[in-house]
Amino acid sequence: MSHDRYEMVVGLEVHVQLKTRTKAFCACSADFGAPPNVNTCPVCLALPGALPVLNEHAVELAVRAALGLGCKIDPVSVFARKNYFYPDLPKGYQISQFDRPLATGGWVVAGKTEKEAEIRIGITRLHMEEDAGKSIHDRYPGETAIDLNRAGVPLIEIVSEPDIRTSAGAGAYLRTLKQILQYLDVSDVSMEEGSLRVDANISARPPGQAKLGTKTEVKNMNSFSAVEKALEAEFARQCALLDSGKKVEQQTLLWDAAREAVRPSRTKEGSHDYRYFPEPDLRPLILDPKWIEQMRKELPELPDARKRRLATEYGLSPIEVEQLTAYPALAEYFEAVARASGDGKAAYNWVMGEVQAALRGSNEEISRFRVRPADLAQLLNLVRDGTISHTAAKRVFAQMVDTGKPAAQVAADEGLLQVGDETAIATWVDEVLEEHPEEARRYLAGEKKLQGVLVGFVMKKSKGRADPKRVNQLLSSRAR
């Protein structure tokens, strides 16, 4: 069946774990990966008489995220109890925010790719809440194990407007949102560790119709590509139902990655089914407007602003700035190299070439990379000043990665300082012409394109120390 008769309408709910040391309402560690149930206490286990105390740092991070997404912060927001039974929710309710959320009305501009035009996606609300624990179904055959380490970890939920019209648009929004949150340094945004989770609301309607169709919610997606695949599968299912005259039923669906299909989980409750009411153990969250403004002033430079600035300051192309700003630590490393060397293009070539290759080989993060920006800038300066050749520079870089020594020391230790001495270079040129008589004969007879080949032989013979400019000059003079 063709989908041309229907338009996809998507809104996304993104749960983001905040980068705090402790949980939202107690002093337990919020670290990922601890043995089951060790990061728990009477508060997150919901033992009688235990009372929550709000984590101030979680509030700061939530406000920073909201401001970075262009939201309006409500100086007074209210925590509520969202009541529902679930095996890994010990209290029988989740502390969240309902009718008085922390922030409303932001936006994300996404797209700008070959596949997708630029789109502006509204953000309905951003609110704070706590996470539930985790049910583990594959540890013990026939039984479900409960790990409550995650119970009470601080989250923000970012709810988008239904402004997304394609699966690729959903992917572009999520990648842009993740990048903004990385630059704001509010979360690790790792889907593998569960610190970023996505639920998708999707409906289908005839193009041009203003009224929304009946929506379903798809859960259990563990990557952005899974979100895109799940949306395509669910849209196809809804279109087939509508084409056959049936109705779409509002329900929650799970994405089955192995079968690349959706399957029902439960019928979806309306918000009234959760019996929300203000959390009696927590007072309203009141924020000083002056403090909010101070937080706004302290926001870091965000991806779009950094892209524009790098393009202007270093004369880089849109594709080059996209690559460099993929994540904050990479952009910062590049900029430190470019500033210290005064050469943005050379810094780009080395960072995206040798540096990225070395990082892939060792599987380490650039923030822990042994070659610091100042050391790489020194290497670039040695090449620019003619102290070492570009060929030798690659060997020097490899040694810098292995030893952590500065470029000048490695070049001196390895005997790679460039030789500009006419006699030494002339000797290497003569030896190369003798060792490669056929190429030498053709070159001297006027086959100019062989000059590059012969220069390569000389550079190899000199172990990268010959000054390529002098080599070219000497070969040219022999060919006359």
Short mmCIF file of C-alpha atoms in Angstrom, two decimals:
data_model
loop_
_atom_site.label_atom_id
_atom_site.label_comp_id
_atom_site.label_asym_id
_atom_site.label_seq_id
_atom_site.Cartn_x
_atom_site.Cartn_y
_atom_site.Cartn_z
CA MET A 1 0.00 0.00 0.00
CA SER A 2 1.19 3.53 -0.77
CA HIS A 3 1.61 5.95 2.14
CA ASP A 4 1.03 8.97 -0.12
CA ARG A 5 -2.56 9.21 1.15
CA TYR A 6 -1.39 9.87 4.72
CA GLU A 7 0.95 12.19 6.55
CA MET A 8 3.06 11.05 9.51
CA VAL A 9 2.70 13.17 12.66
CA VAL A 10 5.26 12.58 15.42
CA GLY A 11 5.91 14.03 18.87
CA LEU A 12 8.76 12.72 20.99
CA GLU A 13 9.18 12.36 24.76
CA VAL A 14 12.85 12.25 25.68
CA HIS A 15 13.94 11.24 29.19
CA VAL A 16 17.40 12.51 30.08
CA GLN A 17 19.32 11.47 33.19
CA LEU A 18 20.97 14.48 34.79
CA LYS A 19 24.71 14.39 35.49
CA THR A 20 24.55 14.45 39.29
CA ARG A 21 26.65 12.49 41.78
CA THR A 22 23.59 11.59 43.88
CA LYS A 23 19.91 10.83 43.33
CA ALA A 24 17.05 13.32 43.05
CA PHE A 25 15.75 13.05 46.64
CA CYS A 26 18.43 11.21 48.65
CA ALA A 27 22.21 10.92 49.01
CA CYS A 28 22.56 7.56 47.21
CA SER A 29 25.04 7.39 44.32
CA ALA A 30 23.54 7.88 40.85
CA ASP A 31 26.49 6.13 39.13
CA PHE A 32 25.78 3.58 36.40
CA GLY A 33 27.10 0.02 36.56
CA ALA A 34 27.16 -0.76 40.31
CA PRO A 35 26.14 -4.28 41.49
CA PRO A 36 22.33 -4.64 41.80
CA ASN A 37 20.58 -2.81 44.65
CA VAL A 38 23.70 -1.41 46.37
CA ASN A 39 22.88 2.27 45.64
CA THR A 40 19.71 2.29 47.73
CA CYS A 41 18.48 3.71 51.06
CA PRO A 42 15.17 4.07 52.97
CA VAL A 43 14.15 7.02 50.72
CA CYS A 44 14.56 5.32 47.34
CA LEU A 45 13.32 2.00 48.76
CA ALA A 46 10.20 3.87 50.00
CA LEU A 47 10.45 2.58 53.57
CA PRO A 48 7.81 4.04 55.92
CA GLY A 49 8.68 7.44 57.38
CA ALA A 50 11.46 8.23 54.86
CA LEU A 51 11.20 11.75 53.41
CA PRO A 52 12.58 13.15 50.13
CA VAL A 53 14.95 16.15 50.03
CA LEU A 54 15.41 17.82 46.62
CA ASN A 55 18.90 17.70 45.01
CA GLU A 56 19.92 21.33 44.36
CA HIS A 57 22.43 20.41 41.64
CA ALA A 58 19.70 18.51 39.74
CA VAL A 59 17.63 21.73 39.71
CA GLU A 60 20.62 23.71 38.35
CA LEU A 61 21.17 21.20 35.53
CA ALA A 62 17.45 21.08 34.66
CA VAL A 63 17.29 24.89 34.50
CA ARG A 64 20.44 25.01 32.35
CA ALA A 65 18.92 22.48 29.94
CA ALA A 66 15.65 24.41 29.76
CA LEU A 67 17.41 27.74 29.10
CA GLY A 68 19.67 26.15 26.48
CA LEU A 69 16.56 24.91 24.65
CA GLY A 70 14.96 28.36 24.68
CA CYS A 71 12.30 27.47 27.28
CA LYS A 72 10.57 29.87 29.65
CA ILE A 73 11.32 28.93 33.27
CA ASP A 74 8.38 29.10 35.67
CA PRO A 75 9.67 30.66 38.92
CA VAL A 76 7.18 28.40 40.78
CA SER A 77 6.87 24.74 39.81
CA VAL A 78 5.19 21.94 41.73
CA PHE A 79 6.20 18.30 42.24
CA ALA A 80 3.35 15.81 41.97
CA ARG A 81 2.72 12.16 42.66
CA LYS A 82 2.06 10.13 39.53
CA ASN A 83 0.36 7.02 40.87
CA TYR A 84 0.75 3.69 39.12
CA PHE A 85 1.76 0.20 40.17
CA TYR A 86 4.90 -1.25 38.64
CA PRO A 87 7.19 -3.93 40.11
CA ASP A 88 10.28 -1.67 40.02
CA LEU A 89 8.52 1.39 41.49
CA PRO A 90 8.65 0.69 45.25
CA LYS A 91 6.55 3.68 46.36
CA GLY A 92 3.67 2.86 44.03
CA TYR A 93 4.04 6.40 42.63
CA GLN A 94 6.67 8.43 40.82
CA ILE A 95 7.59 11.96 41.90
CA SER A 96 7.19 14.04 38.74
CA GLN A 97 5.70 17.40 37.70
CA PHE A 98 2.25 17.71 36.16
CA ASP A 99 0.27 20.94 35.77
CA ARG A 100 3.10 23.23 37.00
CA PRO A 101 6.23 22.03 35.14
CA LEU A 102 9.64 23.66 35.48
CA ALA A 103 9.67 25.06 31.93
CA THR A 104 7.57 25.43 28.77
CA GLY A 105 7.76 26.67 25.20
CA GLY A 106 11.25 26.07 23.80
CA TRP A 107 12.41 24.86 20.38
CA VAL A 108 15.09 22.94 18.49
CA VAL A 109 16.19 23.70 14.92
CA ALA A 110 17.20 20.41 13.32
CA GLY A 111 17.92 18.95 9.91
CA LYS A 112 20.30 20.73 7.53
CA THR A 113 21.33 17.37 6.09
CA GLU A 114 21.18 16.02 2.55
CA LYS A 115 18.24 13.82 3.56
CA GLU A 116 16.27 16.39 5.52
CA ALA A 117 15.54 20.11 5.16
CA GLU A 118 15.88 22.35 8.21
CA ILE A 119 12.92 22.05 10.60
CA ARG A 120 11.96 23.93 13.76
CA ILE A 121 10.43 21.65 16.39
CA GLY A 122 8.62 23.20 19.32
CA ILE A 123 9.14 21.96 22.88
CA THR A 124 5.89 21.79 24.83
CA ARG A 125 7.41 21.37 28.27
CA LEU A 126 10.48 20.32 30.20
CA HIS A 127 9.89 18.95 33.68
CA MET A 128 11.84 17.21 36.44
CA GLU A 129 11.09 13.73 37.75
CA GLU A 130 12.73 10.66 39.25
CA ASP A 131 13.50 7.42 37.46
CA ALA A 132 12.01 4.04 38.35
CA GLY A 133 14.12 0.91 38.96
CA LYS A 134 14.84 -1.69 36.33
CA SER A 135 13.17 -5.05 35.70
CA ILE A 136 15.63 -7.63 34.34
CA HIS A 137 13.94 -10.50 32.51
CA ASP A 138 16.91 -12.50 31.18
CA ARG A 139 19.07 -13.06 34.29
CA TYR A 140 17.13 -15.97 35.87
CA PRO A 141 15.07 -18.30 33.63
CA GLY A 142 11.34 -17.87 34.22
CA GLU A 143 11.82 -15.05 36.76
CA THR A 144 12.09 -11.28 36.73
CA ALA A 145 14.81 -9.67 38.85
CA ILE A 146 14.47 -6.11 40.18
CA ASP A 147 17.43 -3.70 40.43
CA LEU A 148 16.55 -0.50 42.31
CA ASN A 149 19.88 1.28 41.79
CA ARG A 150 18.19 3.53 39.22
CA ALA A 151 15.13 4.27 41.38
CA GLY A 152 15.21 7.95 42.31
CA VAL A 153 17.86 9.00 39.76
CA PRO A 154 17.08 12.58 38.57
CA LEU A 155 15.60 12.99 35.09
CA ILE A 156 14.25 15.71 32.90
CA GLU A 157 11.51 14.84 30.43
CA ILE A 158 11.53 16.92 27.25
CA VAL A 159 8.20 16.74 25.40
CA SER A 160 8.15 17.98 21.81
CA GLU A 161 5.21 19.43 19.90
CA PRO A 162 3.81 17.12 17.17
CA ASP A 163 5.89 19.03 14.60
CA ILE A 164 7.85 16.11 13.12
CA ARG A 165 6.62 14.73 9.79
CA THR A 166 9.18 12.05 8.84
CA SER A 167 11.28 9.38 10.53
CA ALA A 168 14.44 11.15 9.29
CA GLY A 169 13.14 14.36 10.87
CA ALA A 170 12.77 12.52 14.19
CA GLY A 171 16.36 11.27 13.90
CA ALA A 172 17.62 14.79 13.08
CA TYR A 173 15.75 16.26 16.08
CA LEU A 174 17.17 13.63 18.45
CA ARG A 175 20.75 14.05 17.20
CA THR A 176 20.50 17.84 17.51
CA LEU A 177 18.91 17.60 20.97
CA LYS A 178 21.61 15.18 22.15
CA GLN A 179 24.36 17.52 20.87
CA ILE A 180 22.84 20.56 22.62
CA LEU A 181 22.59 18.63 25.91
CA GLN A 182 26.25 17.53 25.53
CA TYR A 183 27.35 21.14 25.03
CA LEU A 184 25.30 22.19 28.07
CA ASP A 185 27.06 19.40 30.03
CA VAL A 186 23.85 18.38 31.80
CA SER A 187 23.92 14.65 30.95
CA ASP A 188 26.06 11.84 29.56
CA VAL A 189 23.21 11.29 27.02
CA SER A 190 24.20 7.64 26.53
CA MET A 191 21.42 5.41 25.18
CA GLU A 192 23.54 2.36 25.99
CA GLU A 193 23.58 3.31 29.70
CA GLY A 194 19.94 4.43 29.69
CA SER A 195 20.76 8.10 30.37
CA LEU A 196 18.80 9.07 27.25
CA ARG A 197 15.56 7.25 26.45
CA VAL A 198 12.97 8.04 23.80
CA ASP A 199 9.23 7.36 23.58
CA ALA A 200 7.53 8.27 20.31
CA ASN A 201 3.90 9.34 19.82
CA ILE A 202 2.81 8.77 16.23
CA SER A 203 -0.39 9.19 14.24
CA ALA A 204 -1.42 9.27 10.57
CA ARG A 205 -3.81 11.70 8.85
CA PRO A 206 -4.65 12.76 5.29
CA PRO A 207 -2.31 15.55 4.08
CA GLY A 208 -3.81 19.00 4.69
CA GLN A 209 -6.06 17.82 7.54
CA ALA A 210 -5.58 19.94 10.68
CA LYS A 211 -7.11 17.46 13.12
CA LEU A 212 -4.68 14.89 14.54
CA GLY A 213 -5.31 11.20 14.06
CA THR A 214 -5.46 8.68 16.92
CA LYS A 215 -1.96 8.28 18.29
CA THR A 216 -0.04 5.31 19.56
CA GLU A 217 3.08 5.44 21.73
CA VAL A 218 6.12 3.35 20.81
CA LYS A 219 8.65 2.44 23.52
CA ASN A 220 11.73 0.22 23.91
CA MET A 221 13.94 1.88 21.28
CA ASN A 222 17.66 1.78 22.14
CA SER A 223 19.18 3.87 19.33
CA PHE A 224 18.22 6.77 17.07
CA SER A 225 18.18 4.46 14.05
CA ALA A 226 15.79 2.16 16.00
CA VAL A 227 13.50 5.17 16.56
CA GLU A 228 13.48 5.85 12.80
CA LYS A 229 12.79 2.18 11.95
CA ALA A 230 10.06 1.92 14.61
CA LEU A 231 8.31 5.03 13.28
CA GLU A 232 8.37 3.70 9.72
CA ALA A 233 6.98 0.33 10.84
CA GLU A 234 4.21 1.85 12.98
CA PHE A 235 3.27 4.39 10.30
CA ALA A 236 2.96 1.55 7.75
CA ARG A 237 0.76 -0.40 10.21
CA GLN A 238 -1.52 2.60 10.82
CA CYS A 239 -1.79 3.38 7.07
CA ALA A 240 -2.78 -0.24 6.36
CA LEU A 241 -5.48 -0.09 9.06
CA LEU A 242 -6.90 3.19 7.72
CA ASP A 243 -6.80 1.92 4.11
CA SER A 244 -8.86 -1.12 5.10
CA GLY A 245 -11.48 1.05 6.85
CA LYS A 246 -10.41 0.10 10.39
CA LYS A 247 -9.64 2.47 13.27
CA VAL A 248 -6.30 2.97 14.99
CA GLU A 249 -6.59 2.10 18.67
CA GLN A 250 -4.77 4.31 21.19
CA GLN A 251 -2.27 2.04 22.89
CA THR A 252 1.34 1.62 23.97
CA LEU A 253 3.51 -0.48 21.69
CA LEU A 254 6.96 -2.00 22.11
CA TRP A 255 9.55 -2.02 19.33
CA ASP A 256 10.87 -5.53 18.64
CA ALA A 257 14.29 -4.89 17.06
CA ALA A 258 14.87 -8.56 16.16
CA ARG A 259 11.64 -8.76 14.13
CA GLU A 260 11.71 -5.05 13.15
CA ALA A 261 8.05 -4.79 14.13
CA VAL A 262 5.89 -3.23 16.84
CA ARG A 263 3.81 -5.26 19.28
CA PRO A 264 1.17 -4.17 21.80
CA SER A 265 2.17 -3.58 25.42
CA ARG A 266 -0.95 -2.11 27.09
CA THR A 267 -3.77 0.29 26.35
CA LYS A 268 -2.64 3.83 27.06
CA GLU A 269 -3.90 5.57 30.15
CA GLY A 270 -5.01 9.17 30.01
CA SER A 271 -3.30 11.53 32.46
CA HIS A 272 -6.40 11.39 34.72
CA ASP A 273 -5.75 7.66 35.27
CA TYR A 274 -2.52 8.49 37.11
CA ARG A 275 -4.42 10.35 39.88
CA TYR A 276 -1.86 13.17 39.97
CA PHE A 277 -1.86 15.31 43.09
CA PRO A 278 0.78 17.65 44.60
CA GLU A 279 3.55 15.79 46.44
CA PRO A 280 2.81 16.50 50.13
CA ASP A 281 6.41 15.85 51.23
CA LEU A 282 7.91 18.52 48.94
CA ARG A 283 7.12 22.22 48.94
CA PRO A 284 6.72 24.08 45.61
CA LEU A 285 10.05 24.75 43.91
CA ILE A 286 10.53 28.54 43.99
CA LEU A 287 13.36 30.00 41.90
CA ASP A 288 14.63 33.57 42.20
CA PRO A 289 14.27 35.33 38.78
CA LYS A 290 17.71 36.95 39.32
CA TRP A 291 19.24 33.49 39.79
CA ILE A 292 17.52 32.29 36.59
CA GLU A 293 19.02 35.25 34.70
CA GLN A 294 22.45 34.51 36.14
CA MET A 295 22.12 30.90 34.94
CA ARG A 296 21.18 32.22 31.47
CA LYS A 297 24.32 34.42 31.37
CA GLU A 298 26.51 31.45 32.32
CA LEU A 299 25.27 29.21 29.48
CA PRO A 300 28.14 27.79 27.39
CA GLU A 301 28.44 28.41 23.65
CA LEU A 302 25.96 26.10 21.91
CA PRO A 303 26.61 24.08 18.71
CA ASP A 304 25.04 26.48 16.17
CA ALA A 305 26.87 29.51 17.57
CA ARG A 306 30.16 27.60 17.65
CA LYS A 307 29.71 26.42 14.04
CA ARG A 308 29.16 29.99 12.84
CA ARG A 309 32.17 31.27 14.78
CA LEU A 310 34.56 28.50 13.67
CA ALA A 311 33.54 29.01 10.03
CA THR A 312 34.22 32.75 10.31
CA GLU A 313 37.42 32.64 12.38
CA TYR A 314 39.18 29.75 10.63
CA GLY A 315 37.69 29.85 7.10
CA LEU A 316 36.24 26.33 7.36
CA SER A 317 33.49 24.86 5.17
CA PRO A 318 30.05 23.87 6.55
CA ILE A 319 30.99 20.17 6.34
CA GLU A 320 34.28 20.80 8.18
CA VAL A 321 32.59 22.67 11.05
CA GLU A 322 29.90 19.95 11.29
CA GLN A 323 32.64 17.35 11.75
CA LEU A 324 34.60 19.42 14.28
CA THR A 325 31.57 20.30 16.42
CA ALA A 326 30.23 16.73 16.56
CA TYR A 327 30.91 16.77 20.30
CA PRO A 328 32.26 19.51 22.60
CA ALA A 329 35.63 17.94 23.52
CA LEU A 330 36.58 17.54 19.84
CA ALA A 331 35.69 21.18 19.05
CA GLU A 332 37.68 22.39 22.08
CA TYR A 333 40.73 20.31 21.12
CA PHE A 334 40.63 21.62 17.54
CA GLU A 335 40.27 25.21 18.66
CA ALA A 336 43.18 24.98 21.09
CA VAL A 337 45.41 23.57 18.28
CA ALA A 338 44.20 26.21 15.77
CA ARG A 339 44.78 29.08 18.22
CA ALA A 340 48.27 27.92 19.22
CA SER A 341 49.39 27.20 15.63
CA GLY A 342 47.57 30.07 13.92
CA ASP A 343 46.55 27.70 11.11
CA GLY A 344 42.92 26.52 11.17
CA LYS A 345 43.14 24.43 7.98
CA ALA A 346 46.25 22.51 9.11
CA ALA A 347 44.67 22.00 12.55
CA TYR A 348 41.48 20.65 10.90
CA ASN A 349 43.46 18.25 8.67
CA TRP A 350 45.49 16.84 11.57
CA VAL A 351 42.61 16.63 14.07
CA MET A 352 40.23 14.90 11.65
CA GLY A 353 43.05 12.79 10.17
CA GLU A 354 45.88 11.57 12.41
CA VAL A 355 44.26 12.45 15.77
CA GLN A 356 40.94 10.72 14.98
CA ALA A 357 42.77 7.68 13.57
CA ALA A 358 44.88 7.40 16.74
CA LEU A 359 41.77 7.69 18.93
CA ARG A 360 39.96 5.00 16.93
CA GLY A 361 43.00 2.74 17.25
CA SER A 362 43.21 3.10 21.04
CA ASN A 363 39.45 3.55 21.67
CA GLU A 364 40.13 6.42 24.08
CA GLU A 365 38.46 9.81 24.53
CA ILE A 366 40.08 12.95 23.18
CA SER A 367 39.99 14.53 26.66
CA ARG A 368 42.49 11.84 27.78
CA PHE A 369 44.57 11.86 24.57
CA ARG A 370 48.30 11.85 25.27
CA VAL A 371 49.12 14.45 22.57
CA ARG A 372 47.84 17.69 24.07
CA PRO A 373 46.75 20.55 21.77
CA ALA A 374 49.87 22.65 22.52
CA ASP A 375 52.11 19.71 21.52
CA LEU A 376 50.25 19.15 18.23
CA ALA A 377 50.42 22.90 17.52
CA GLN A 378 54.21 22.76 18.04
CA LEU A 379 54.40 19.94 15.47
CA LEU A 380 52.39 22.00 12.96
CA ASN A 381 54.70 24.95 13.55
CA LEU A 382 57.79 22.78 12.91
CA VAL A 383 56.29 21.74 9.55
CA ARG A 384 55.31 25.31 8.66
CA ASP A 385 58.80 26.63 9.52
CA GLY A 386 60.46 23.94 7.40
CA THR A 387 62.18 22.39 10.43
CA ILE A 388 60.71 18.97 9.60
CA SER A 389 58.96 17.69 6.48
CA HIS A 390 55.30 16.69 6.36
CA THR A 391 56.39 13.05 5.87
CA ALA A 392 58.62 13.21 8.96
CA ALA A 393 55.83 14.95 10.91
CA LYS A 394 53.66 11.82 10.64
CA ARG A 395 56.47 9.72 12.12
CA VAL A 396 57.01 12.32 14.87
CA PHE A 397 53.27 12.28 15.66
CA ALA A 398 53.25 8.48 16.00
CA GLN A 399 56.14 8.74 18.50
CA MET A 400 54.35 11.53 20.38
CA VAL A 401 51.30 9.25 20.75
CA ASP A 402 53.52 6.41 22.04
CA THR A 403 55.76 8.41 24.37
CA GLY A 404 53.95 11.67 25.18
CA LYS A 405 57.16 13.60 24.37
CA PRO A 406 56.97 17.03 22.68
CA ALA A 407 57.41 17.24 18.91
CA ALA A 408 60.79 19.05 18.84
CA GLN A 409 62.35 16.50 21.20
CA VAL A 410 61.06 13.53 19.16
CA ALA A 411 62.29 15.11 15.90
CA ALA A 412 65.77 15.69 17.37
CA ASP A 413 65.96 12.22 19.02
CA GLU A 414 64.90 10.46 15.81
CA GLY A 415 67.20 12.53 13.57
CA LEU A 416 64.21 13.87 11.62
CA LEU A 417 65.11 17.56 11.58
CA GLN A 418 64.88 18.68 7.99
CA VAL A 419 68.10 18.90 6.00
CA GLY A 420 68.34 21.96 3.73
CA ASP A 421 72.05 21.46 3.02
CA GLU A 422 72.57 21.52 -0.78
CA THR A 423 75.38 18.92 -0.79
CA ALA A 424 73.46 16.33 1.25
CA ILE A 425 70.32 16.74 -0.87
CA ALA A 426 72.31 16.57 -4.12
CA THR A 427 73.86 13.28 -2.95
CA TRP A 428 70.39 11.78 -2.25
CA VAL A 429 69.11 12.98 -5.64
CA ASP A 430 72.11 11.44 -7.44
CA GLU A 431 71.65 8.13 -5.61
CA VAL A 432 67.92 8.01 -6.49
CA LEU A 433 68.62 8.73 -10.19
CA GLU A 434 71.20 5.89 -10.20
CA GLU A 435 68.90 3.43 -8.39
CA HIS A 436 65.91 4.15 -10.69
CA PRO A 437 67.50 4.45 -14.15
CA GLU A 438 64.29 3.95 -16.17
CA GLU A 439 62.34 6.68 -14.30
CA ALA A 440 65.45 8.91 -14.39
CA ARG A 441 65.86 8.50 -18.18
CA ARG A 442 62.18 9.29 -18.88
CA TYR A 443 62.19 12.25 -16.48
CA LEU A 444 65.38 13.75 -17.91
CA ALA A 445 63.91 13.24 -21.39
CA GLY A 446 61.07 15.57 -20.46
CA GLU A 447 58.39 13.39 -18.73
CA LYS A 448 57.69 15.98 -16.03
CA LYS A 449 54.97 14.01 -14.22
CA LEU A 450 57.66 11.65 -12.87
CA GLN A 451 59.13 14.47 -10.75
CA GLY A 452 56.70 13.72 -7.90
CA VAL A 453 57.67 10.02 -8.00
CA LEU A 454 61.38 10.86 -7.79
CA VAL A 455 60.78 13.37 -4.97
CA GLY A 456 59.02 10.54 -3.09
CA PHE A 457 62.07 8.27 -3.56
CA VAL A 458 64.37 11.03 -2.23
CA MET A 459 62.12 11.64 0.81
CA LYS A 460 62.11 7.91 1.54
CA LYS A 461 65.91 7.68 1.19
CA SER A 462 66.39 10.68 3.49
CA LYS A 463 63.85 9.26 5.98
CA GLY A 464 61.77 12.39 5.50
CA ARG A 465 64.60 14.78 6.36
CA ALA A 466 65.22 16.32 2.93
CA ASP A 467 63.59 19.70 2.33
CA PRO A 468 61.04 18.85 -0.42
CA LYS A 469 61.28 22.37 -1.89
CA ARG A 470 65.07 22.02 -2.42
CA VAL A 471 64.60 18.48 -3.80
CA ASN A 472 62.14 19.80 -6.40
CA GLN A 473 64.45 22.65 -7.32
CA LEU A 474 67.44 20.32 -7.80
CA LEU A 475 65.46 17.84 -9.91
CA SER A 476 64.08 20.67 -12.05
CA SER A 477 67.59 21.99 -12.68
CA ARG A 478 68.75 18.48 -13.77
CA ALA A 479 65.89 18.17 -16.27
CA ARG A 480 66.71 21.34 -18.19
#
